XYZ file of N, CA and C in Angstrom:
726
model
N 92.578 207.250 85.894
C 91.952 207.888 86.752
C 91.760 209.451 86.021
N 90.449 209.817 86.816
C 90.409 211.469 86.266
C 91.262 212.155 86.834
N 91.691 213.030 85.873
C 92.542 214.249 86.099
C 92.055 215.203 87.307
N 92.803 215.412 88.258
C 92.027 216.402 89.315
C 92.377 217.951 89.166
N 91.288 218.649 88.888
C 91.356 219.984 88.813
C 91.867 220.959 89.798
N 92.986 221.523 89.349
C 93.407 222.355 90.233
C 92.870 223.895 90.304
N 92.136 224.101 91.327
C 91.922 225.700 91.391
C 92.953 226.761 91.154
N 92.597 227.462 90.383
C 93.892 228.758 89.629
C 93.874 229.762 91.162
N 95.020 230.513 91.268
C 95.002 231.071 92.446
C 94.546 232.627 91.981
N 93.754 233.164 92.790
C 93.201 234.416 92.346
C 94.099 235.459 92.390
N 94.032 236.553 91.309
C 94.618 237.662 91.287
C 93.857 238.786 92.226
N 94.432 239.413 92.923
C 93.620 240.275 94.032
C 94.003 241.829 93.098
N 92.478 242.013 92.918
C 91.914 243.699 91.912
C 91.627 244.385 92.831
N 91.897 245.898 92.953
C 90.913 246.901 93.470
C 89.764 247.590 92.258
N 89.028 247.529 92.509
C 88.062 248.548 91.815
C 87.245 249.610 92.397
N 87.068 250.897 92.002
C 86.906 251.879 92.564
C 85.392 252.407 91.986
N 84.241 252.631 92.757
C 83.123 253.076 92.754
C 83.039 254.371 93.083
N 83.491 255.575 91.828
C 83.632 256.739 92.357
C 82.319 257.465 91.708
N 81.523 257.858 92.855
C 80.264 258.640 92.674
C 80.199 260.149 92.615
N 79.666 260.740 91.766
C 79.361 262.077 92.036
C 78.023 262.558 92.545
N 77.968 263.745 93.040
C 76.489 264.047 93.674
C 75.480 263.950 92.736
N 75.430 263.789 91.166
C 74.537 263.540 90.556
C 74.032 261.995 90.192
N 74.985 261.354 91.026
C 74.768 259.819 90.704
C 75.321 259.134 89.594
N 76.365 260.131 88.607
C 76.852 259.437 87.974
C 78.219 258.710 88.336
N 78.960 257.509 87.592
C 79.863 256.914 87.937
C 80.912 256.643 87.185
N 82.101 256.908 88.023
C 83.315 256.964 86.703
C 83.577 255.496 86.156
N 83.336 255.778 84.861
C 83.969 254.427 84.084
C 84.732 254.553 83.067
N 85.615 253.352 82.651
C 86.576 253.428 81.505
C 86.284 252.517 80.671
N 86.596 252.560 79.317
C 86.414 251.851 78.163
C 87.946 250.636 78.216
N 87.573 249.550 78.034
C 88.865 248.694 77.900
C 89.500 248.976 76.786
N 90.789 249.236 76.304
C 91.253 249.552 75.336
C 91.733 248.130 74.204
N 91.965 248.637 73.232
C 92.199 247.435 72.088
C 93.532 246.772 72.486
N 93.611 245.592 72.165
C 94.592 244.785 72.667
C 94.409 244.146 74.089
N 93.519 244.260 74.735
C 93.445 243.737 76.159
C 92.137 242.688 75.873
N 91.845 241.582 76.981
C 90.610 240.837 76.747
C 89.405 242.012 77.047
N 88.523 241.419 76.275
C 87.001 242.199 76.240
C 87.077 243.716 76.031
N 88.303 243.939 75.009
C 88.249 245.320 74.817
C 86.924 246.072 74.085
N 86.837 247.232 74.472
C 85.500 247.750 74.081
C 84.359 247.924 75.098
N 84.597 246.813 76.072
C 83.661 246.950 77.144
C 83.997 248.026 78.052
N 82.933 248.410 78.889
C 83.214 249.240 79.903
C 83.389 248.748 81.360
N 84.446 249.302 82.223
C 84.512 248.577 83.589
C 84.578 250.165 84.689
N 84.729 249.423 85.889
C 85.075 250.647 86.990
C 86.730 250.487 86.722
N 87.183 251.685 87.084
C 88.677 251.732 87.287
C 89.255 250.939 88.460
N 90.389 250.755 88.276
C 91.293 249.946 89.099
C 92.593 249.360 88.708
N 92.737 248.220 89.715
C 94.161 247.377 89.107
C 94.477 246.304 90.264
N 95.587 245.879 90.062
C 96.038 244.899 90.629
C 96.931 245.202 91.760
N 96.639 244.685 92.732
C 97.360 244.832 94.042
C 98.867 244.528 93.941
N 99.782 245.414 94.471
C 101.343 245.093 94.799
C 101.344 244.518 96.122
N 102.308 243.545 95.752
C 102.576 243.251 97.379
C 102.726 243.954 98.528
N 102.019 243.623 99.806
C 101.928 244.496 101.095
C 100.638 245.482 100.835
N 99.888 245.832 99.644
C 99.099 246.611 99.792
C 97.696 246.226 100.100
N 96.880 247.295 100.657
C 95.685 247.021 100.901
C 94.987 247.405 99.910
N 93.635 246.889 99.936
C 92.649 247.255 98.906
C 92.635 248.815 98.456
N 92.599 249.642 99.638
C 92.402 250.985 99.377
C 93.950 251.522 98.830
N 95.107 251.058 99.173
C 96.299 251.520 98.697
C 96.289 251.198 97.461
N 96.147 249.962 96.790
C 96.198 249.605 95.362
C 95.228 250.451 94.729
N 94.018 250.876 95.030
C 93.255 251.726 94.241
C 93.622 253.100 94.385
N 94.149 253.766 95.364
C 94.457 254.811 95.109
C 95.897 255.148 94.241
N 96.659 254.370 94.412
C 97.981 253.820 93.415
C 97.477 254.100 91.994
N 96.373 253.027 91.548
C 95.914 252.483 90.226
C 95.194 253.942 89.680
N 94.527 254.566 90.804
C 93.971 255.952 90.084
C 94.742 257.118 89.743
N 95.748 257.172 90.378
C 96.554 258.132 90.322
C 97.524 257.975 89.377
N 98.045 256.532 88.853
C 98.853 256.421 87.759
C 98.041 256.306 86.569
N 96.758 255.689 86.651
C 96.094 255.789 85.431
C 95.068 257.027 84.771
N 94.862 257.840 85.919
C 93.894 258.878 85.652
C 94.223 260.216 86.441
N 95.461 260.322 87.194
C 96.014 261.479 87.753
C 94.993 261.947 88.406
N 94.417 261.150 89.421
C 93.020 261.389 90.290
C 94.021 261.270 91.776
N 93.406 261.890 92.779
C 93.940 261.762 94.147
C 92.649 261.538 95.024
N 92.429 260.307 95.256
C 91.408 259.907 96.160
C 91.284 259.927 97.763
N 90.640 260.560 98.406
C 90.450 260.737 99.763
C 90.084 259.177 100.397
N 89.374 259.251 101.257
C 88.812 257.859 101.928
C 88.050 257.337 100.889
N 88.233 255.614 101.071
C 87.241 254.815 100.311
C 86.597 253.955 101.284
N 85.357 253.354 101.039
C 84.967 252.522 101.825
C 84.636 250.780 101.182
N 85.053 250.139 102.203
C 84.848 248.475 101.445
C 83.205 248.474 101.314
N 83.013 247.756 100.319
C 81.538 247.589 99.940
C 81.356 245.777 99.369
N 82.125 245.354 98.472
C 81.732 244.119 98.029
C 82.644 243.332 97.698
N 83.018 242.245 97.600
C 84.003 241.383 96.956
C 83.399 239.941 96.233
N 83.969 240.220 94.977
C 83.601 238.935 93.792
C 84.561 238.423 93.388
N 84.638 236.773 93.101
C 85.474 236.179 92.510
C 85.028 235.861 91.242
N 85.645 236.106 90.314
C 85.423 235.927 88.710
C 86.239 234.756 88.123
N 85.627 233.679 87.520
C 86.958 233.155 86.532
C 86.589 233.158 85.149
N 87.338 234.313 84.660
C 87.736 234.310 83.400
C 88.560 233.514 82.618
N 88.312 233.211 81.450
C 89.351 232.392 80.405
C 90.251 232.534 81.067
N 91.254 233.993 80.890
C 92.490 234.126 80.891
C 93.059 234.214 82.688
N 91.910 234.125 83.439
C 92.672 234.761 84.845
C 91.461 234.371 85.828
N 91.772 234.033 87.110
C 90.833 234.352 88.267
C 90.862 235.608 88.868
N 89.849 235.965 88.973
C 89.985 237.451 89.746
C 89.145 237.722 90.654
N 89.864 238.263 92.009
C 89.065 238.523 93.062
C 88.976 240.000 93.100
N 87.780 240.334 92.739
C 87.562 241.911 92.895
C 86.996 242.552 94.222
N 87.911 243.872 94.675
C 87.221 244.199 95.885
C 86.806 245.702 95.689
N 85.751 245.694 95.580
C 85.005 247.089 95.229
C 84.849 247.958 96.301
N 85.242 249.046 96.146
C 85.071 250.102 96.905
C 84.449 251.626 96.458
N 83.907 251.980 97.641
C 83.148 253.177 97.037
C 83.974 254.333 97.569
N 83.775 255.614 96.628
C 84.424 256.777 97.095
C 83.661 257.859 96.765
N 83.935 259.151 97.331
C 83.096 260.000 97.077
C 83.902 261.447 97.085
N 85.025 261.264 97.401
C 86.089 262.385 97.677
C 87.489 262.277 97.077
N 87.774 262.807 96.003
C 88.650 262.932 95.249
C 89.206 264.221 94.752
N 90.056 264.449 94.403
C 90.765 265.840 93.696
C 91.366 265.392 92.388
N 90.702 266.433 91.348
C 91.127 266.285 90.111
C 90.021 265.929 89.353
N 90.118 266.035 87.921
C 89.408 265.441 86.912
C 89.951 264.246 86.177
N 89.492 263.074 85.952
C 90.024 261.949 85.160
C 90.564 262.359 84.067
N 91.800 262.054 83.893
C 92.845 262.390 82.665
C 93.455 261.075 82.342
N 93.085 260.306 81.080
C 93.390 259.189 80.997
C 95.182 259.164 80.423
N 96.034 258.412 81.324
C 97.204 258.221 81.022
C 97.864 257.110 80.534
N 96.731 256.394 80.013
C 97.096 254.889 79.284
C 96.274 254.856 78.138
N 95.834 256.210 77.413
C 95.218 256.374 76.001
C 93.760 255.423 76.147
N 92.870 255.675 77.374
C 91.652 255.000 77.435
C 90.643 255.923 77.351
N 89.317 255.680 77.159
C 88.175 256.664 77.411
C 87.707 256.637 78.599
N 87.553 257.439 79.406
C 86.706 257.521 80.869
C 85.958 258.646 80.992
N 85.109 258.459 81.793
C 83.985 259.636 82.047
C 82.922 259.274 83.250
N 82.112 260.302 83.309
C 81.275 259.941 84.735
C 79.688 259.513 83.692
N 79.221 258.446 83.965
C 78.465 258.158 83.473
C 76.942 257.476 84.114
N 75.576 257.805 83.746
C 74.765 256.925 84.273
C 74.797 255.308 83.452
N 74.418 254.479 84.609
C 74.437 253.205 83.949
C 73.938 253.083 82.428
N 72.858 253.563 82.406
C 72.136 253.324 81.155
C 72.406 254.285 80.064
N 73.369 255.264 80.261
C 73.812 255.964 79.091
C 75.111 256.193 78.736
N 75.640 255.410 78.700
C 76.986 255.106 78.078
C 77.141 255.296 76.816
N 78.180 256.127 76.541
C 78.427 256.642 74.961
C 78.375 255.677 73.806
N 78.915 254.304 74.211
C 79.031 253.192 72.938
C 79.347 252.275 74.020
N 78.994 250.899 73.634
C 79.579 249.586 73.966
C 78.440 249.260 75.231
N 78.961 248.415 76.000
C 78.043 247.808 77.292
C 79.253 247.835 78.415
N 78.657 247.734 79.569
C 79.562 247.081 80.868
C 79.764 245.675 80.830
N 81.061 245.450 81.539
C 81.517 244.128 81.483
C 79.860 243.293 82.365
N 79.932 242.176 81.935
C 78.380 241.583 82.733
C 78.746 241.787 84.473
N 80.004 241.406 84.956
C 79.854 241.960 86.459
C 79.780 243.345 86.974
N 80.319 243.992 85.998
C 80.281 245.504 86.430
C 78.985 245.977 86.181
N 78.323 245.517 85.000
C 76.628 245.913 84.924
C 75.823 245.370 86.172
N 76.272 244.123 86.728
C 75.532 243.857 87.808
C 75.933 244.754 88.970
N 76.877 244.941 89.624
C 77.325 245.945 90.345
C 76.540 247.215 89.982
N 76.946 247.816 88.823
C 76.490 249.305 88.760
C 74.688 249.460 89.342
N 73.939 248.324 88.586
C 72.543 248.337 89.203
C 72.648 248.099 91.027
N 73.370 247.303 91.523
C 73.387 247.572 92.875
C 73.568 248.684 93.665
N 74.400 249.526 92.697
C 74.790 250.926 93.257
C 73.655 251.840 93.587
N 72.718 251.344 92.787
C 71.113 252.420 92.481
C 70.192 251.861 93.992
N 70.599 250.813 94.682
C 69.806 250.407 95.931
C 69.975 251.723 96.757
N 69.038 252.006 97.413
C 68.906 253.248 98.331
C 69.591 252.962 99.657
N 69.989 254.029 100.551
C 70.903 253.834 101.714
C 69.714 253.431 102.875
N 68.677 253.813 102.648
C 67.776 253.804 103.936
C 66.486 252.610 103.563
N 66.445 251.494 104.019
C 65.107 250.159 103.506
C 64.377 250.248 104.982
N 62.935 249.629 104.626
C 62.118 249.229 105.550
C 61.884 248.224 105.429
N 61.493 247.499 106.869
C 60.935 246.383 106.726
C 59.949 246.477 107.888
N 58.730 245.677 107.040
C 57.149 245.948 107.513
C 56.537 244.449 107.873
N 56.843 243.822 108.828
C 56.366 242.668 109.176
C 54.713 242.956 109.042
N 54.131 241.556 108.832
C 52.417 241.409 108.921
C 52.159 241.908 110.180
N 52.668 241.241 111.254
C 52.015 241.614 112.577
C 52.552 243.147 112.776
N 51.308 243.949 113.463
C 51.720 245.343 113.949
C 50.610 246.377 113.416
N 49.843 245.679 112.668
C 48.429 246.865 112.480
C 48.740 246.933 111.140
N 47.975 248.369 111.011
C 47.838 248.731 109.548
C 48.993 249.055 108.802
N 49.166 248.382 107.751
C 50.449 248.121 106.856
C 50.584 249.480 106.117
N 49.377 250.001 105.692
C 49.438 251.049 104.760
C 49.941 252.008 105.394
N 49.582 252.190 106.473
C 50.146 253.490 107.376
C 51.586 253.326 107.794
N 51.932 252.057 107.903
C 53.284 251.735 108.392
C 54.289 252.282 107.156
N 53.894 251.693 106.152
C 54.405 252.269 104.575
C 54.384 253.818 104.581
N 53.669 254.561 104.930
C 53.897 255.856 104.632
C 54.789 256.273 105.993
N 54.775 256.216 107.281
C 55.803 255.979 108.202
C 57.302 256.158 107.815
N 57.136 254.723 107.037
C 58.696 254.335 106.446
C 59.421 255.405 105.632
N 58.300 255.637 104.328
C 58.483 256.902 103.291
C 58.982 258.192 104.123
N 58.324 258.533 105.010
C 58.204 259.532 105.881
C 59.643 259.843 106.483
N 60.267 258.543 106.695
C 61.544 258.492 107.698
C 62.760 258.250 106.418
N 62.145 258.214 105.511
C 63.607 258.442 104.266
C 63.830 257.076 103.737
N 62.805 256.234 103.803
C 63.450 254.777 103.369
C 62.803 254.753 101.924
N 63.955 254.511 101.240
C 63.647 254.248 99.641
C 63.554 252.996 99.121
N 63.652 252.138 99.876
C 62.955 250.773 99.311
C 62.180 250.115 100.741
N 61.200 249.563 100.518
C 60.044 249.029 101.373
C 59.811 247.789 101.309
N 60.010 247.066 102.093
C 59.888 245.302 101.887
C 58.896 245.021 102.934
N 57.511 244.547 102.619
C 56.359 244.113 103.351
C 56.550 242.805 103.370
N 56.544 242.014 104.458
C 56.727 240.615 104.918
C 55.835 239.910 103.943
N 56.344 238.911 102.930
C 55.438 238.112 102.227
C 55.387 238.657 100.899
N 55.853 239.990 100.667
C 55.973 240.606 99.371
C 57.108 240.967 98.891
N 57.309 241.269 97.397
C 58.605 241.586 96.867
C 59.166 243.141 97.367
N 60.212 242.966 97.437
C 60.873 244.669 98.065
C 60.275 245.375 96.948
N 59.891 246.775 97.625
C 59.502 247.691 96.253
C 60.327 249.024 96.516
N 61.163 249.693 95.437
C 61.447 250.947 95.488
C 61.221 251.353 94.044
N 62.168 252.364 93.662
C 62.107 252.955 92.430
C 62.365 251.956 91.116
N 63.195 250.884 91.280
C 63.353 249.842 90.849
C 62.731 248.701 91.520
N 61.702 248.203 91.033
C 61.004 247.293 91.868
C 61.222 245.605 91.563
N 62.405 245.574 90.794
C 62.863 244.197 90.309
C 63.947 243.486 91.441
N 63.955 244.250 92.653
C 64.876 243.635 93.616
C 64.492 242.469 94.205
N 65.637 241.400 94.592
C 65.112 240.354 95.448
C 65.917 240.410 96.758
N 65.392 240.230 97.947
C 65.951 240.615 99.106
C 65.933 239.201 100.155
N 66.833 239.405 101.140
C 67.084 237.900 101.845
C 67.314 238.514 103.279
N 67.074 237.829 104.367
C 67.814 238.115 105.613
C 69.039 236.926 105.730
N 69.738 237.466 106.802
C 70.832 236.881 106.821
C 71.390 236.815 108.362
N 72.036 235.766 108.852
C 72.768 235.966 110.326
C 74.016 236.031 110.014
N 74.650 235.888 109.286
C 75.992 235.120 108.916
C 76.753 235.567 107.724
N 77.818 235.731 107.383
C 78.815 236.002 106.251
C 78.093 234.464 105.063
N 78.028 233.262 105.702
C 77.441 232.374 105.135
C 76.474 232.334 104.612
N 75.350 232.873 105.243
C 74.026 233.249 104.815
C 73.898 234.313 103.737
N 74.840 235.286 103.758
C 74.740 236.399 102.862
C 75.416 235.710 101.255
N 76.492 234.844 101.952
C 77.028 234.023 100.647
C 75.925 233.160 99.856
N 75.377 232.097 100.750
C 74.028 231.734 99.962
C 73.007 232.424 99.391
N 72.942 233.718 99.820
C 71.778 234.477 99.240
C 72.434 234.821 97.780
N 73.793 235.315 97.712
C 74.270 235.659 96.666
C 73.972 234.421 95.272
N 74.450 233.393 96.058
C 74.233 232.001 95.132
C 72.796 232.171 94.566
N 71.820 232.401 95.405
C 70.474 232.288 95.091
C 69.820 233.542 94.195
N 71.055 234.465 94.025
C 70.652 235.454 92.955
C 69.700 236.701 93.631
N 69.941 236.644 95.106
C 69.477 237.740 95.975
C 70.040 238.955 95.653
N 69.539 240.325 95.542
C 70.104 241.701 95.538
C 70.728 242.036 96.527
N 70.101 241.709 97.619
C 70.869 242.471 98.923
C 70.185 241.397 100.137
N 70.853 241.517 101.167
C 70.577 241.025 102.529
C 70.510 241.952 103.665
N 69.321 242.047 104.346
C 69.359 242.377 105.483
C 69.966 241.906 106.683
N 70.890 242.129 107.332
C 71.425 241.880 108.485
C 70.530 241.417 109.427
N 70.441 240.355 110.255
C 69.255 240.357 111.465
C 70.073 240.920 112.706
N 68.834 241.452 113.397
C 69.437 242.212 114.540
C 70.236 241.382 115.618
N 71.347 241.814 116.213
C 72.525 241.390 117.197
C 73.157 240.374 116.543
N 73.145 240.391 115.376
C 74.554 239.762 114.509
C 75.880 240.586 114.773
N 76.925 240.233 114.960
C 78.079 240.803 115.247
C 79.273 239.808 114.391
N 80.400 240.503 114.015
C 81.359 239.628 113.536
C 81.452 239.547 112.036
N 80.807 240.414 111.558
C 80.541 240.391 110.038
C 81.916 241.131 109.493
N 82.393 240.769 108.308
C 83.611 241.362 107.447
C 83.139 242.779 107.146
N 84.128 243.040 106.581
C 83.642 244.680 105.820
C 83.084 244.282 104.237
N 83.645 243.304 103.705
C 83.358 243.005 102.359
C 82.333 241.773 102.043
N 81.223 241.930 101.345
C 80.476 240.888 101.104
C 80.050 240.489 99.531
N 79.426 239.381 99.282
C 79.377 238.971 97.994
C 78.264 240.154 97.197
N 77.067 240.388 98.241
C 75.839 241.242 97.680
C 75.922 242.317 98.693
N 75.383 243.568 98.271
C 74.999 244.679 99.388
C 74.040 244.200 100.543
N 74.608 244.506 101.643
C 74.116 244.317 102.982
C 73.495 245.566 103.768
N 72.295 245.381 104.326
C 71.850 246.510 105.112
C 72.031 246.178 106.570
N 72.402 247.174 107.633
C 72.575 246.505 108.937
C 71.202 247.156 109.478
N 70.813 246.616 110.730
C 69.615 247.026 111.269
C 69.940 248.580 112.216
N 69.069 249.187 112.337
C 69.302 250.418 113.065
C 68.090 251.017 113.417
N 68.036 251.916 114.245
C 66.852 252.692 115.024
C 66.628 254.104 114.044
N 67.688 254.490 113.062
C 67.138 255.942 112.300
C 67.898 255.966 111.168
N 67.610 256.198 110.069
C 68.169 256.645 108.760
C 69.455 257.525 109.012
N 69.432 258.266 110.069
C 70.784 258.931 110.197
C 71.868 258.141 110.485
N 71.846 256.669 110.824
C 72.887 255.986 110.862
C 73.495 255.131 109.642
N 72.950 255.578 108.586
C 73.362 255.091 107.099
C 74.667 255.567 106.885
N 75.353 256.786 107.174
C 76.518 257.281 106.674
C 77.715 255.913 107.611
N 77.396 255.891 108.863
C 78.358 254.839 109.543
C 78.273 253.546 109.062
N 76.823 253.114 108.626
C 76.949 251.665 108.131
C 77.543 251.474 106.777
N 77.544 252.631 106.291
C 78.251 252.558 104.618
C 79.733 252.712 104.778
N 80.311 253.267 106.002
C 82.082 253.148 106.217
C 82.070 251.871 106.814
N 81.254 251.090 107.496
C 81.583 249.832 107.877
C 81.363 248.797 106.729
N 81.078 249.382 105.544
C 81.054 248.138 104.644
C 79.508 247.831 103.891
N 78.456 248.336 104.482
C 77.083 248.336 104.181
C 76.474 249.174 103.150
N 75.660 248.712 102.364
C 75.025 249.542 101.711
C 74.236 250.780 101.970
N 73.916 250.449 103.471
C 72.941 251.175 104.299
C 72.341 250.460 105.439
N 71.199 250.798 105.990
C 70.598 250.508 107.042
C 69.036 249.963 106.648
N 68.645 249.070 107.513
C 67.123 249.068 107.175
C 66.468 248.998 108.880
N 65.444 249.700 108.584
C 64.650 250.041 109.780
C 63.195 249.414 109.950
N 62.750 249.004 110.865
C 61.577 248.051 111.280
C 60.414 249.007 111.360
N 59.231 249.029 111.159
C 58.169 249.783 111.303
C 56.786 248.948 111.515
């Protein structure tokens, strides 16, 4: 009889995406003696009993880096099976903190652009996440029906859209390698993630989504000014139809 494989219980971990106005992100190098030593990662750590993701992140950053964060917003959740553990990572964005990172555990920390780390490389999952951070907050959907597509692309850019997706074509932004999808539910977002999509546009009229997703999502909106509220709700931003 084949031995039944038991799924390992996931360790809940909070990971902070602390972003400065210049677009640099706080990252740390894993110390010697830990798995994947020398790789870079986002700061954070395990939940303690009864903690929320924000509370765990705030405590870890205070203990590890002597940083006091203000608000953080939910963004992504990813489950990873490492050889040493199964981990559920809760990634949260933060733009508000006090102090400068001061390693309390003899690790190297700093604010860097993804492609400009001083040495080494990001953990594979963190590298993927760092790429998604570069997705713009405002995106545009341009269906084939509706008249002059070029004119609507111009209007979308004037409205602040940093990503343009014309029906039947690939999404285009400063990084044109993105792959997108439309989703009506969290299950469809997860399916898009399994198919290696980089983001999902949530269809109009959909309600009841959670705050954490496997890939970045955009909520439907009428104006780019709604992007901040969408981010607070766990989205990457908003998509507008032109």
